[in-house]
Short mmCIF file of C-alpha atoms and ligand atoms in Angstrom, two decimals:
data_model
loop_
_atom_site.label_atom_id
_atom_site.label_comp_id
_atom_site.label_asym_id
_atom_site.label_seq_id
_atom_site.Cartn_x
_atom_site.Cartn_y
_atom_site.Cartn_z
CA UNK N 1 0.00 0.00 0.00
CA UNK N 2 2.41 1.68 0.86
CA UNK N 3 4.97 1.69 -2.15
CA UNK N 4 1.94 2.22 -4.52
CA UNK N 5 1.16 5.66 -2.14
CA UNK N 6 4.98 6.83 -3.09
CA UNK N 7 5.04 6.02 -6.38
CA UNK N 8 2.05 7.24 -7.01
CA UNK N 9 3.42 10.47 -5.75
CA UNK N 10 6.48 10.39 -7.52
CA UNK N 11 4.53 10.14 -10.62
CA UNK N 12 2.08 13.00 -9.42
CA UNK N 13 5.01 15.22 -9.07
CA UNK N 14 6.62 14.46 -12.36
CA UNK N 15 2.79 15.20 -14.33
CA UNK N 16 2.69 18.47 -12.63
CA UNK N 17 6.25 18.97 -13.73
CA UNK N 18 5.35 18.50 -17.04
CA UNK N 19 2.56 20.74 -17.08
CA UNK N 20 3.94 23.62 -15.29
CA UNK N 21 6.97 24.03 -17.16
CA UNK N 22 5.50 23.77 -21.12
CA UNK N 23 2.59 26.88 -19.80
CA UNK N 24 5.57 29.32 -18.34
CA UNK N 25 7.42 28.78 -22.01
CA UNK N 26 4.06 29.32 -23.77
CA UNK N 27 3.83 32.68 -22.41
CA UNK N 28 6.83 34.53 -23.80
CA UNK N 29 6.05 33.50 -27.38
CA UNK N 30 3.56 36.23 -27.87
CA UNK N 31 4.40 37.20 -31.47
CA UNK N 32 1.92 37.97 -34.65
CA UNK N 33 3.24 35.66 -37.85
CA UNK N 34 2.55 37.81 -41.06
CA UNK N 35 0.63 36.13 -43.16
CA UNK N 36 1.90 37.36 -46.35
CA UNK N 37 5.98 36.61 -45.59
CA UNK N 38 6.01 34.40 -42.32
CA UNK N 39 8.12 36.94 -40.69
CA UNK N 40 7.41 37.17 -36.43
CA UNK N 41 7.19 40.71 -35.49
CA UNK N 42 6.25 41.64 -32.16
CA UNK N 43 2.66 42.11 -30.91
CA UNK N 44 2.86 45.59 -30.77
CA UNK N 45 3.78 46.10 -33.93
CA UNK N 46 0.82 47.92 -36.85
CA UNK N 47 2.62 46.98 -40.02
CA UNK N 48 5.15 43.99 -40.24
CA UNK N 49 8.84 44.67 -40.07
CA UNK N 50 9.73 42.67 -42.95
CA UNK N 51 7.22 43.53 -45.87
CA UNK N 52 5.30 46.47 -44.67
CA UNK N 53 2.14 44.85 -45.28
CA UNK N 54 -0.78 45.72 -42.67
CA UNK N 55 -0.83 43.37 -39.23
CA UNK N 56 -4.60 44.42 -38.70
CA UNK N 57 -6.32 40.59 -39.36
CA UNK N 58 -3.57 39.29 -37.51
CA UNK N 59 -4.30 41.72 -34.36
CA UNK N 60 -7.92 40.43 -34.57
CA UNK N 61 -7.21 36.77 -35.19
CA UNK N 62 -5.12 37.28 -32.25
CA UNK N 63 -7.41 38.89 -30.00
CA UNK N 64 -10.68 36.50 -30.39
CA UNK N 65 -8.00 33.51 -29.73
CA UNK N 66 -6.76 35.67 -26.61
CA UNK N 67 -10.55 36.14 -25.74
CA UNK N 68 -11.14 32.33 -26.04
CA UNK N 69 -8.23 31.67 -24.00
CA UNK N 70 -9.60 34.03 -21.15
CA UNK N 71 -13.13 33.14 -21.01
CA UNK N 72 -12.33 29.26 -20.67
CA UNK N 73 -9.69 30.33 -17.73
CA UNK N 74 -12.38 31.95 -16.17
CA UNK N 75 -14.92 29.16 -16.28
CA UNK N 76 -12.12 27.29 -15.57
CA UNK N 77 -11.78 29.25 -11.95
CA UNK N 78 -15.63 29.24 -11.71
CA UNK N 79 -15.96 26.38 -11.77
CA UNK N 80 -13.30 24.37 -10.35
CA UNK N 81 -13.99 21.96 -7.08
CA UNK N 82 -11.58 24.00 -4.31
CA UNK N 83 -10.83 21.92 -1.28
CA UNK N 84 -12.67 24.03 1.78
CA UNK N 85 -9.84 23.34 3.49
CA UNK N 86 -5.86 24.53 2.54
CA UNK N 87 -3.04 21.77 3.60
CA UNK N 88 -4.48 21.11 6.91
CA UNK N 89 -6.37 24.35 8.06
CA UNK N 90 -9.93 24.51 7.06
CA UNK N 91 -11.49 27.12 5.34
CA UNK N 92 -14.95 28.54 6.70
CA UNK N 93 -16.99 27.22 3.69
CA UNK N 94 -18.25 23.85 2.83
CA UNK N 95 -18.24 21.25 0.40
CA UNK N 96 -20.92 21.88 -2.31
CA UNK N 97 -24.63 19.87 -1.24
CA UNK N 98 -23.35 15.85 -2.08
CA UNK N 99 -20.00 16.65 -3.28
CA UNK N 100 -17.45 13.97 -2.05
CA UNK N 101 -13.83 14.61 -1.92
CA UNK N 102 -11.25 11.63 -2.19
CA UNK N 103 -7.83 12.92 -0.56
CA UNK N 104 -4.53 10.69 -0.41
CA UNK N 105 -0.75 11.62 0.40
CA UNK N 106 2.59 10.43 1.65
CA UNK N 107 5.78 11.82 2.92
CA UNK N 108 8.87 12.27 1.64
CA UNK N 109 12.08 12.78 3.76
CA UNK N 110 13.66 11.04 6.47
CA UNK N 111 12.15 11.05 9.34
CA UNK N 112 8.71 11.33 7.39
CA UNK N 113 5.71 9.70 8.51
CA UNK N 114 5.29 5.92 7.55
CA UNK N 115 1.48 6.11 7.00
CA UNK N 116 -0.59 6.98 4.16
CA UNK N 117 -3.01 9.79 5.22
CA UNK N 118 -6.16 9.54 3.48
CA UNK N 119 -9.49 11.46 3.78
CA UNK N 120 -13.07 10.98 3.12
CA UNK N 121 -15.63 14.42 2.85
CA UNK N 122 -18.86 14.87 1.67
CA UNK N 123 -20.61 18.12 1.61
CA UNK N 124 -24.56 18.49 2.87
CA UNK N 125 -27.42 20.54 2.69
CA UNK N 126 -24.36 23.21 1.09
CA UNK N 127 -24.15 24.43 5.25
CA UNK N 128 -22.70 21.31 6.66
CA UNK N 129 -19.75 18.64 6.06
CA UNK N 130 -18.31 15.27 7.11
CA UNK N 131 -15.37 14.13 7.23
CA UNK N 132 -13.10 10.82 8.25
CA UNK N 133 -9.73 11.06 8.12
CA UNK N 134 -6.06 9.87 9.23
CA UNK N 135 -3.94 12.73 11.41
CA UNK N 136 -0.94 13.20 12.81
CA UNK N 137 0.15 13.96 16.54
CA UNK N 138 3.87 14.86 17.34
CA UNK N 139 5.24 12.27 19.75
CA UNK N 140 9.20 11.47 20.62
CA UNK N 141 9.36 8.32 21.30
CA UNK N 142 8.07 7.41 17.52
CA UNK N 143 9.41 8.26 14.21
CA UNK N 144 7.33 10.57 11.80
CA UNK N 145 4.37 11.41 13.67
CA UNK N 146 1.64 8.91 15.65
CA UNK N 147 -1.46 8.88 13.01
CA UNK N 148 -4.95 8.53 14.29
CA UNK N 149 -8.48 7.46 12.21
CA UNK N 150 -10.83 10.58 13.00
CA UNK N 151 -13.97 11.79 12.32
CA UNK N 152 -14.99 15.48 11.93
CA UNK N 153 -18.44 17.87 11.05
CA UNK N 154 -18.55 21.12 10.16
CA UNK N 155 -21.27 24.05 10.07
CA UNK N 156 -21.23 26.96 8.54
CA UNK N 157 -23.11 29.96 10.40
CA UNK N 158 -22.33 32.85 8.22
CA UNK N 159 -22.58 32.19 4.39
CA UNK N 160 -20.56 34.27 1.58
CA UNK N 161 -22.59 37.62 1.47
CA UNK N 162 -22.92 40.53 0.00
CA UNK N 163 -22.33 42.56 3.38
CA UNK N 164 -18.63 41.75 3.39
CA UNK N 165 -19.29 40.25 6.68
CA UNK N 166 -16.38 37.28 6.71
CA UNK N 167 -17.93 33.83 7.09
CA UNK N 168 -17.91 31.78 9.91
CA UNK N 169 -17.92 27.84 10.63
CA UNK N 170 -17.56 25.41 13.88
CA UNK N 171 -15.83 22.22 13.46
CA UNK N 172 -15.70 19.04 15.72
CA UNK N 173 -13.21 16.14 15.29
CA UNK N 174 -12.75 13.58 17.28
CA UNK N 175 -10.91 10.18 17.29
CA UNK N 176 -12.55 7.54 16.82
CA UNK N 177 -11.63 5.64 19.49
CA UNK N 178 -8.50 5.33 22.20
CA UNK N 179 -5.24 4.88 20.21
CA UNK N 180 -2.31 2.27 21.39
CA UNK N 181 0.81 4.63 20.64
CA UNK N 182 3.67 2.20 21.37
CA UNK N 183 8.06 3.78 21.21
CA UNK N 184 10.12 2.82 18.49
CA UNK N 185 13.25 1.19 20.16
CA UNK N 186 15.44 3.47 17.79
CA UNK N 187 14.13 6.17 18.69
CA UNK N 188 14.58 5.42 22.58
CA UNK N 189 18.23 4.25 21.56
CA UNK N 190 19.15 7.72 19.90
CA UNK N 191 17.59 9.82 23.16
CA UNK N 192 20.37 9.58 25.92
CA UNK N 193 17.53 10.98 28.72
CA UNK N 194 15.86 7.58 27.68
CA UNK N 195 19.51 5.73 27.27
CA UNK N 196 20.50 6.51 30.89
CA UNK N 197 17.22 5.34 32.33
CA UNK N 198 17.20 1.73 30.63
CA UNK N 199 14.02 2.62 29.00
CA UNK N 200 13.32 -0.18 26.44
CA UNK N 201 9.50 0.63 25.88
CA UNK N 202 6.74 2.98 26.04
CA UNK N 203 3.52 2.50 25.52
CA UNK N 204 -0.01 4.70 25.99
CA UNK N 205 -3.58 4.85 24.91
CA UNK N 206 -4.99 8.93 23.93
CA UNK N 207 -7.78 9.96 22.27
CA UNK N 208 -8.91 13.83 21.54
CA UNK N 209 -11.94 15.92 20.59
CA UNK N 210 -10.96 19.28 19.40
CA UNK N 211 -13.49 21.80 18.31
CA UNK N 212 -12.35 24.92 16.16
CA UNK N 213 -14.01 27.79 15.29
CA UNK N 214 -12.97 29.65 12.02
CA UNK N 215 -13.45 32.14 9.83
CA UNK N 216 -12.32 33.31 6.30
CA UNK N 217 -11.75 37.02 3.99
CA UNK N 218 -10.85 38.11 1.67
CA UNK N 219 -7.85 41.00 1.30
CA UNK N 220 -7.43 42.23 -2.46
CA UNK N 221 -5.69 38.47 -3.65
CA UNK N 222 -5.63 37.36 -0.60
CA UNK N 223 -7.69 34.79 0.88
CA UNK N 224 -7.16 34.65 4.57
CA UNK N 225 -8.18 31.70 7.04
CA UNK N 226 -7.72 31.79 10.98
CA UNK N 227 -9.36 30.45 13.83
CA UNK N 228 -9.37 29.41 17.77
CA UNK N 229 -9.08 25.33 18.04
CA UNK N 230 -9.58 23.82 22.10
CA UNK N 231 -8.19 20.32 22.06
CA UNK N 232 -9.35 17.75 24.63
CA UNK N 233 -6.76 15.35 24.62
CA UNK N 234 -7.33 11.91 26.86
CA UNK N 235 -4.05 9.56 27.90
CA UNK N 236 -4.32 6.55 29.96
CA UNK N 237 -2.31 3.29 30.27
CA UNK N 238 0.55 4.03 30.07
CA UNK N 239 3.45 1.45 30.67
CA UNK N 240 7.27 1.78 30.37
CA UNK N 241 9.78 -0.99 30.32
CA UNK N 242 13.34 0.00 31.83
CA UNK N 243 16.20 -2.65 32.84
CA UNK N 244 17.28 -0.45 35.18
CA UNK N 245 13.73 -0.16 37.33
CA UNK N 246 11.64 -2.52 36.51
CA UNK N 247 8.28 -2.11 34.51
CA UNK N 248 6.24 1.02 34.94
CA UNK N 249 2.23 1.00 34.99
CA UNK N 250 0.04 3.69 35.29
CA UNK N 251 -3.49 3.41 34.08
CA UNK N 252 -4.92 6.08 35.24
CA UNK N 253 -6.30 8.34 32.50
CA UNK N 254 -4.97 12.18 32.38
CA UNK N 255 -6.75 14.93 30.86
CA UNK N 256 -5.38 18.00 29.22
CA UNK N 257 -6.97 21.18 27.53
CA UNK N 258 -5.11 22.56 25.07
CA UNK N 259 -5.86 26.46 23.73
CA UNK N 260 -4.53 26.39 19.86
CA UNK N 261 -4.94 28.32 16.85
CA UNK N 262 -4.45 28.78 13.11
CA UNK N 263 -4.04 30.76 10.17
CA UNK N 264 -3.46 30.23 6.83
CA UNK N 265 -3.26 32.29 3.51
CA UNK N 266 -4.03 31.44 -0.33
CA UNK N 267 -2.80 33.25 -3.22
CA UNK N 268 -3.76 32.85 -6.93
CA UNK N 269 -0.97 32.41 -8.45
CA UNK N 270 -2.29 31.36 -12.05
CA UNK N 271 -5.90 30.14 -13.12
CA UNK N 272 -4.58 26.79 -12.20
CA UNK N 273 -2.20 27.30 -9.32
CA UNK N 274 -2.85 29.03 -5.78
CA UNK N 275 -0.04 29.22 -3.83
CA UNK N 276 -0.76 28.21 0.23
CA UNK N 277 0.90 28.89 3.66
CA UNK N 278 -0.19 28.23 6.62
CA UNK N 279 0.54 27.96 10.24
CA UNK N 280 -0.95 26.42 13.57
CA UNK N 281 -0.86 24.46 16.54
CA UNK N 282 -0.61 20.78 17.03
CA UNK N 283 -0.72 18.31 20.38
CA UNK N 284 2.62 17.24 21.66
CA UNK N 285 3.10 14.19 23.27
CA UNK N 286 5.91 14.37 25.19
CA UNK N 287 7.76 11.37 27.49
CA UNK N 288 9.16 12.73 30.60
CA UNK N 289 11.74 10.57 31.69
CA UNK N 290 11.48 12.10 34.98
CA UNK N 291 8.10 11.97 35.94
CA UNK N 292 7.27 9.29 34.16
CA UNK N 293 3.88 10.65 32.05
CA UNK N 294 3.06 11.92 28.85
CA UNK N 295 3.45 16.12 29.09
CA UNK N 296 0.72 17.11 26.45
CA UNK N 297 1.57 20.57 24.93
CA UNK N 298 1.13 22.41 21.95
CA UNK N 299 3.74 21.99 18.73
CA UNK N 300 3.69 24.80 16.18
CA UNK N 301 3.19 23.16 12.50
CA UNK N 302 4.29 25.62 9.13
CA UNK N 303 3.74 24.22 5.68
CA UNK N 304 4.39 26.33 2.64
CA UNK N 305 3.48 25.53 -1.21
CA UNK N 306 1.32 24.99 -4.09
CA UNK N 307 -2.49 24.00 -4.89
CA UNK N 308 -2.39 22.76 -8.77
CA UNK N 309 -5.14 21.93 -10.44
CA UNK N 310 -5.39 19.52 -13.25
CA UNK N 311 -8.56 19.67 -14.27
CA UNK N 312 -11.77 21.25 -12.73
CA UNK N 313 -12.09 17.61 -10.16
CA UNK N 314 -8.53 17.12 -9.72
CA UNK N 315 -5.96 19.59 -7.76
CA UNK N 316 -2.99 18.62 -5.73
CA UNK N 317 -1.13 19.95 -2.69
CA UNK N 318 2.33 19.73 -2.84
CA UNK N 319 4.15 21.68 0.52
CA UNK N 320 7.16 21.87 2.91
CA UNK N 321 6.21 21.04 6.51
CA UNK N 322 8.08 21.87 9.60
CA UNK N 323 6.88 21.23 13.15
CA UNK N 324 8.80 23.24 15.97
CA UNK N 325 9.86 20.16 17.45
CA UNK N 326 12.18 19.23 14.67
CA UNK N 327 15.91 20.03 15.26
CA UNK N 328 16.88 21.42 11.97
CA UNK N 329 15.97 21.61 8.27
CA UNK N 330 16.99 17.87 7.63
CA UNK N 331 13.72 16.97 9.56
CA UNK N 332 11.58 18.48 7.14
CA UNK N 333 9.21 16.47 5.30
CA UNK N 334 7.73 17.10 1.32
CA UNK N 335 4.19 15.81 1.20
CA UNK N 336 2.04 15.23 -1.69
CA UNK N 337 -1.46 15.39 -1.39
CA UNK N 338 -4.07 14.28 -4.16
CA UNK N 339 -7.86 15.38 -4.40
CA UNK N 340 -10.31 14.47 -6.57
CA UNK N 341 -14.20 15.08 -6.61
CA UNK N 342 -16.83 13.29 -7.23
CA UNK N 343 -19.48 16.36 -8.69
CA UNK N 344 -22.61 14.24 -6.81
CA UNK N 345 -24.45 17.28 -6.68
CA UNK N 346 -24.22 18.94 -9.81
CA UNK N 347 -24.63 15.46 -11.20
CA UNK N 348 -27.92 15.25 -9.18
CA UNK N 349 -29.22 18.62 -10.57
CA UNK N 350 -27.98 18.29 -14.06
CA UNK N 351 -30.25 15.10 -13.83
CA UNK N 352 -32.99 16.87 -12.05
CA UNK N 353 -33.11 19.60 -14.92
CA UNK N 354 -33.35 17.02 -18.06
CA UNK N 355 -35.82 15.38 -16.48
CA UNK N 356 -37.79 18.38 -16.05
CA UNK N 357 -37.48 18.97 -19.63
CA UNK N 358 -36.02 22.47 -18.90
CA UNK N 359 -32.11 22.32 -19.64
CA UNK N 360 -30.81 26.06 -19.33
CA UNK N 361 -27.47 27.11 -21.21
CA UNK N 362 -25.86 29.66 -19.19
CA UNK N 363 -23.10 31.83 -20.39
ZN1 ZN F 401 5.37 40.42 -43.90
#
């Protein structure tokens, strides 16, 4: 599963290689070919530099294409299926009444995640959204990141409007259910606080319920996303195994609240590319040595890049994450993210309005 996720990646990355690179060489070539000699003069140009002859069918020819090529860029932008959400921060809008959005992604880089992180959404009523999907917490006595099967809803209170009042949506997620988080003996090998205590093992169950409330505007280009998130965060059973002392047990469960927030920005960058940054706060889990618990805090998370879309129902997220807890630039991770749509609601009014017998052609 696993090898097909990266390659499938790989390939991803090479496609929107491909594509990017042939559109940024397109755009220089702007030149009007004379009809009557073949000579290239430059689009400014009235009367062409070669034979004289007028460039005046050649402007228009030129224009209508250039017309063509704008109005399908803007239907393009219309229309095209944007992920309410940016890499990880949600947006305060909502997946179109029955849309469903597929999302899959891996990790690239050393001490990257070992999981594939998928997602399931599907948008209802146009004011609400569900979600189930695989996260990541930061932990240190794991490589990569701990991932846990959640489920979230969302509700949007203020709608888009005319008022220029920014909208506004609560979200819920939860985990599913508790989550065994066991050490990875290299990991406890490499940390000498763990080294000199003959720690061997550690293992603990958590689960979390975090609810967020966000909001979104827009500034000029600029679409801007931020929010307040309060995390719940649940850890019980927790055992460690040390030569040293002897095995550990606590079962008692801890609870933590954690005060976090977000914010996150989106550019256009091209009818088919939005660039994205965005930065927030994540739960720590933390071994003390020490004490012997699990110190829950919050971890700053930054991820910078792009949004491409290759077709209206098919975008993906390609970005540079860093947590705070990393050490230095080596830890940072590439991820790849794919999305695709399923249209179920247009599909359900497109076949609503033929069999009503009244199919409208808009512009
Ligand atoms: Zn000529």
């Amino acid at each position: 599963m696993n090898r097909i996720t990266r390659q499938l990646t790989i390939i991803l990355a090479i496609a929107s290689l491909l594509v990017f690179v042939p559109e940024t060489a397109a755009q220089k070539t702007e030149v009007l070919i004379c009809t009557t000699c073949q000579y290239e003069n430059r689009i400014v140009h009235q009367y062409c530099g070669n034979c004289g002859e007028s460039l005046s069918d050649e402007h228009e020819h030129w224009q209508a294409v250039r017309q063509v090529m704008e109005r399908d860029f803007k239907r393009f932008i219309s229309e095209r299926i944007d992920p309410p959400k940016l890499f990880t921060v949600p947006a305060a809008r909502v997946l179109g009444s029955l849309d469903i959005r597929l999302t899959g992604g891996g990790a690239f880089g050393v001490a990257a995640d070992r999981s594939f992180l998928g997602k399931i959404g599907v948008g209802l009523g146009d004011i609400a959204e569900i979600e189930f999907s695989t996260v990541g917490m930061v932990t240190n006595i794991t490589r990569g990141s701990a991932t846990f099967p959640t489920s979230a809803f969302k509700l949007l209170l203020i709608n888009e409007n005319r008022w220029h009042i920014p909208t506004l949506a609560v979200s819920f997620r939860s985990s599913a259910d508790w989550q065994d988080v066991q050490s990875d003996k290299t990991v406890l090998d490499a940390n000498s606080a763990t080294q000199d205590a003959g720690i061997t093992a550690v293992g603990y169950d958590t689960r979390f319920t975090e609810m967020n409330v966000i909001t979104s505007a827009q500034l000029w280009s600029l679409n801007l996303h931020a929010g307040v998130s309060l995390t719940d965060v649940r850890v019980r059973d927790l055992s460690v195994e040390s030569y040293l002392s002897g095995p550990y047990v606590d079962p008692e469960e801890k609870q933590k609240n954690l005060l976090g927030g977000f914010i996150g920005f989106e550019i256009e960058s091209n009818p088919q590319t939005k660039l994205m940054f965005e930065l927030k706060t994540v739960s720590n889990y933390q071994f003390n040595v020490d004490t012997k618990e699990i110190d829950v805090s919050d971890a700053f998370l930054a991820i910078g890049g792009v949004r491409f879309f290759f077709s209206r129902w098919l975008s993906t997220d390609v970005g540079v994450w860093y947590h705070s807890t990393f050490k230095g630039i080596a830890d940072l991770q590439i991820k790849l993210g794919l999305n695709l749509f399923i249209p179920g609601g247009e599909l359900g009014s497109r076949f609503r309005r033929r069999s009503a017998g009244k199919g409208s052609s808009g512009p």
